[in-house]
Tab-separated table of C-alpha atoms in Angstrom:
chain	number	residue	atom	x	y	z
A	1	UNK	CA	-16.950	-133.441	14.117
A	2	UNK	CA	-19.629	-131.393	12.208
A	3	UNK	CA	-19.002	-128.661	13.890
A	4	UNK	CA	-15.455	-128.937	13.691
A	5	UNK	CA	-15.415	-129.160	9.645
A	6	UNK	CA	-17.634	-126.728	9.066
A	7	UNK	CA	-15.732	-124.728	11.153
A	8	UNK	CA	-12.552	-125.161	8.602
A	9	UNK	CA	-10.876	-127.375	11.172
A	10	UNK	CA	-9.180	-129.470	8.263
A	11	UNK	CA	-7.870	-126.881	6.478
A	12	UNK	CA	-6.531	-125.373	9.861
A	13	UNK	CA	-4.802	-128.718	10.548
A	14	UNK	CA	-3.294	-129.392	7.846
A	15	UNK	CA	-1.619	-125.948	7.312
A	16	UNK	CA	-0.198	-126.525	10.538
A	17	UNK	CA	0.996	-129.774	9.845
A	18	UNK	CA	2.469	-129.068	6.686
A	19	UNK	CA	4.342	-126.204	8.547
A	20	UNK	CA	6.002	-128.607	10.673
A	21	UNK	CA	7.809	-129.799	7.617
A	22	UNK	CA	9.482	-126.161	6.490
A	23	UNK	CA	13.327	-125.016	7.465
A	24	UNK	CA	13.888	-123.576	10.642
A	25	UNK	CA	15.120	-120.080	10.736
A	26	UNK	CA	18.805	-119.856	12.412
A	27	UNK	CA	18.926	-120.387	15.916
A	28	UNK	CA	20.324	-117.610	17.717
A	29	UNK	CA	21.862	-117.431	21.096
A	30	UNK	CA	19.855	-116.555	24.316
A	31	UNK	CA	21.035	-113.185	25.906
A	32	UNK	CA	21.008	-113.153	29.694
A	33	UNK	CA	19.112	-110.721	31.830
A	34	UNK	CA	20.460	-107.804	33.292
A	35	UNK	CA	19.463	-104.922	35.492
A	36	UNK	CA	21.831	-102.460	34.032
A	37	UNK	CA	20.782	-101.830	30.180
A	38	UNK	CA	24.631	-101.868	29.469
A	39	UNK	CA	25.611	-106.106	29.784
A	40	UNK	CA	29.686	-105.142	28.789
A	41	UNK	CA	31.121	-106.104	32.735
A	42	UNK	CA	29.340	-109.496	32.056
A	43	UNK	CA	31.165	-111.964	29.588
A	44	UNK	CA	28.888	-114.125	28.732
A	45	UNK	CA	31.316	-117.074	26.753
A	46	UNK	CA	34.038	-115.999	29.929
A	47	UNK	CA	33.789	-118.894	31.926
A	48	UNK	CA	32.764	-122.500	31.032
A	49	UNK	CA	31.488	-122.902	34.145
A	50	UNK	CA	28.369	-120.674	33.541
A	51	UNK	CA	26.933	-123.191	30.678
A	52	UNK	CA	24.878	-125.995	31.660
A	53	UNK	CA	25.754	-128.078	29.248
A	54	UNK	CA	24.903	-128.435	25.034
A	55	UNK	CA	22.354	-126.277	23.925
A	56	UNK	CA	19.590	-128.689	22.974
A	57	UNK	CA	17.473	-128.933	20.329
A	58	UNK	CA	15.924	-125.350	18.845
A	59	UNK	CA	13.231	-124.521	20.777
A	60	UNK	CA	11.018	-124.214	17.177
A	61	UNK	CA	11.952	-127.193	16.702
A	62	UNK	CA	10.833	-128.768	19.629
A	63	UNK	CA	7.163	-126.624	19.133
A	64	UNK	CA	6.606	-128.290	15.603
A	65	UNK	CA	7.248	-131.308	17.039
A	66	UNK	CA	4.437	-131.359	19.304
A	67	UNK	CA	2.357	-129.479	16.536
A	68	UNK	CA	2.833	-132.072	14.496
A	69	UNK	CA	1.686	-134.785	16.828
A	70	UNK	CA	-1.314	-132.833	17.678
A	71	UNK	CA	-2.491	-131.904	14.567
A	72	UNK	CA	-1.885	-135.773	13.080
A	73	UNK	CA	-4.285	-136.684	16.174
A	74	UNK	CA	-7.123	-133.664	15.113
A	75	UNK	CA	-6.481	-135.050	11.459
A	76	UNK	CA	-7.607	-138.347	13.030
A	77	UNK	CA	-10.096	-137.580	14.772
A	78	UNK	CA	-12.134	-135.714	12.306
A	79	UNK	CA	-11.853	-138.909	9.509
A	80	UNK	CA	-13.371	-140.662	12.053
A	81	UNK	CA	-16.922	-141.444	11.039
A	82	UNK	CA	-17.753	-139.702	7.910
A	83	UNK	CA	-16.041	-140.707	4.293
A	84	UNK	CA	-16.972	-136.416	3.374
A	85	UNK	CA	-14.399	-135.755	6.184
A	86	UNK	CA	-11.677	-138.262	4.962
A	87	UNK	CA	-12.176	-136.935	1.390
A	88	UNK	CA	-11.046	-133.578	2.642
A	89	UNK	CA	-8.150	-134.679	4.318
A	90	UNK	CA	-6.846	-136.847	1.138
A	91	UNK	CA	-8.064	-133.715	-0.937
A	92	UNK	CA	-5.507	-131.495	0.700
A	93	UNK	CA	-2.440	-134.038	0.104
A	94	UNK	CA	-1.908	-134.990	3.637
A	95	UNK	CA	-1.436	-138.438	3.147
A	96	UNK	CA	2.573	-137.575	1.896
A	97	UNK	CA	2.740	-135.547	5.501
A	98	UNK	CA	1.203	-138.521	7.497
A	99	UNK	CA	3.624	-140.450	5.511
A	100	UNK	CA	6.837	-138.795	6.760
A	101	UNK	CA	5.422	-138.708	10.282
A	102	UNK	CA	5.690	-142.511	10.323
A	103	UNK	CA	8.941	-142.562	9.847
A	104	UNK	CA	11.929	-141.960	13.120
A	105	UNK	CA	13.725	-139.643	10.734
A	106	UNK	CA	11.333	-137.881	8.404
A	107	UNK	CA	12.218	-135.748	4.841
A	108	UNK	CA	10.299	-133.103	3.214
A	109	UNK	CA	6.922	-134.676	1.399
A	110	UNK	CA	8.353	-135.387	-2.036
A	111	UNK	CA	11.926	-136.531	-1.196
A	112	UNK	CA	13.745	-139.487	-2.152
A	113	UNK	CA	13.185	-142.375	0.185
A	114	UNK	CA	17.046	-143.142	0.575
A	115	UNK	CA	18.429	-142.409	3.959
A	116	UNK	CA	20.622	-139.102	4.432
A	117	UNK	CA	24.505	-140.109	5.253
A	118	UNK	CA	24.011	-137.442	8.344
A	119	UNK	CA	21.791	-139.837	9.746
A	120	UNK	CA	23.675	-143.086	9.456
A	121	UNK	CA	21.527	-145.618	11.545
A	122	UNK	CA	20.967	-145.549	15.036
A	123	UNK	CA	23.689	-142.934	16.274
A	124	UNK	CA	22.995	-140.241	13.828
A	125	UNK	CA	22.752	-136.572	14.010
A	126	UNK	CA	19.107	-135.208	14.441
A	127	UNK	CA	18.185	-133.849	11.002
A	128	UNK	CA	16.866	-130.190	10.923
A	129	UNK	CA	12.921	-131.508	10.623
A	130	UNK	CA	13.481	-133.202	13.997
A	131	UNK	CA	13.020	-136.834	14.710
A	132	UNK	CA	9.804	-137.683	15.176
A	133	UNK	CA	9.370	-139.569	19.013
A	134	UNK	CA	7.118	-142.285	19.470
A	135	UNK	CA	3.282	-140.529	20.168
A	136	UNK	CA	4.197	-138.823	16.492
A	137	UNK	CA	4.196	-141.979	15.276
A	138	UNK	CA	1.424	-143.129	17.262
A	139	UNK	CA	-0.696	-140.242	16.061
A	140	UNK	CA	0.423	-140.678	12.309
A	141	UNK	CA	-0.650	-144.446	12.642
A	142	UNK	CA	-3.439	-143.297	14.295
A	143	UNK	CA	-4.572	-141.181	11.489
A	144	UNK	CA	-3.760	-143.297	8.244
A	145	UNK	CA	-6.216	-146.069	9.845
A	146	UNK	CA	-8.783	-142.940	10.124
A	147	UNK	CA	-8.445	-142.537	6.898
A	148	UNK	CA	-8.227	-146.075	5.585
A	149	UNK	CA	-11.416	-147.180	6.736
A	150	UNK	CA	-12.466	-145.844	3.231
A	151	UNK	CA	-11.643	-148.691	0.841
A	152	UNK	CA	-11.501	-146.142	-2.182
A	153	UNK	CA	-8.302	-144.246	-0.584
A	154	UNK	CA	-7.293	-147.201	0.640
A	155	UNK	CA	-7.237	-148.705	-2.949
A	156	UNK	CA	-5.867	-144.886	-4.238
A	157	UNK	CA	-4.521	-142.260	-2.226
A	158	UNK	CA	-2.792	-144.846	0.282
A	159	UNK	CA	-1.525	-147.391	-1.964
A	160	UNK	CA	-0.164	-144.605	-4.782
A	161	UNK	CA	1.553	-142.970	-1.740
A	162	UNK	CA	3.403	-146.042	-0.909
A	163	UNK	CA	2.342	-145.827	3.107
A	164	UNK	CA	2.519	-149.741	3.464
A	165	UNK	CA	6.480	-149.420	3.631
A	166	UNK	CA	6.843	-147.874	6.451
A	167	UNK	CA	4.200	-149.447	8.363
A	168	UNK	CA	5.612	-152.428	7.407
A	169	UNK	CA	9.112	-150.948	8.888
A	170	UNK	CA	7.047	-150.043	12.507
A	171	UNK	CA	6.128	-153.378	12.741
A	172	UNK	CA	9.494	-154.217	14.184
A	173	UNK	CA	9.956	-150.620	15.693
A	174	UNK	CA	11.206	-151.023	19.514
């Protein structure tokens, strides 16, 4: 861990996690290989029968996703033992990230807390930050108790934040 923070491992981690939360660029379609450098004799939208099904989720998208997840668990890890470690963390406003990653359908740090109407409950649309599966979760839980093993953020950074909502909300996740 000393290593790892003297190394600027925090600052890494949370610039990647906070880049999990920015708009995706627009996806764009997948071109198919070809020998011949000229692709006209082969329509590619000709025949339904050469798609294999819906396109999926952006593969970005998918990326931050595990990003995310990762870096939540390095964020953990590192506010493991020392309260100089956890400082830094809370120092670089995290706590709003690890927030969002608690939640199935996250919003930008900073948002209201009232659903979207895209979403509308369990059969919604996936919004464009992804939802976040269950070891994002895992890791975000993972890393607020890191973190609240200091009864000073605990009292501050955590409470201010309003993180005991949706903890309180996973308690009767499936």
């Amino acid at each position: 861990q000393k290593a790892a923070f003297e190394a600027g491992a925090v600052k890494s981690m949370c610039k990647l996690l906070k880049g999990t939360y920015e708009t995706l660029p627009p996806a764009t379609e997948t071109k198919f290989w070809s020998p011949s450098s000229e692709a006209d004799h082969i329509p590619v939208d000709a025949s339904p029968v050469s798609k294999l099904g819906d396109p999926g989720q952006h593969p970005l998208l998918v990326h931050r996703i595990r990003v995310r997840e990762n870096s939540l668990r390095a964020l953990g890890a590192l506010g493991t033992f020392k309260e100089d470690y956890r400082k830094a963390i809370v120092d670089q406003d995290m706590i709003q990230y690890i927030k969002e990653s608690l939640q199935q359908h996250p919003r930008r740090p900073g948002q209201s807390s009232d659903p979207p109407a895209a979403l509308g409950g369990d059969g919604g649309t996936a919004s464009e930050l992804g939802d976040n599966p269950t070891p994002v979760i895992v890791a975000a839980c993972y890393a607020i108790r890191m973190v609240s093993r200091s009864v000073n953020f605990l009292r501050t950074s955590l409470m201010d934040s309003g993180v005991a909502v949706p903890l309180h909300k996973l308690l009767r996740h499936p």
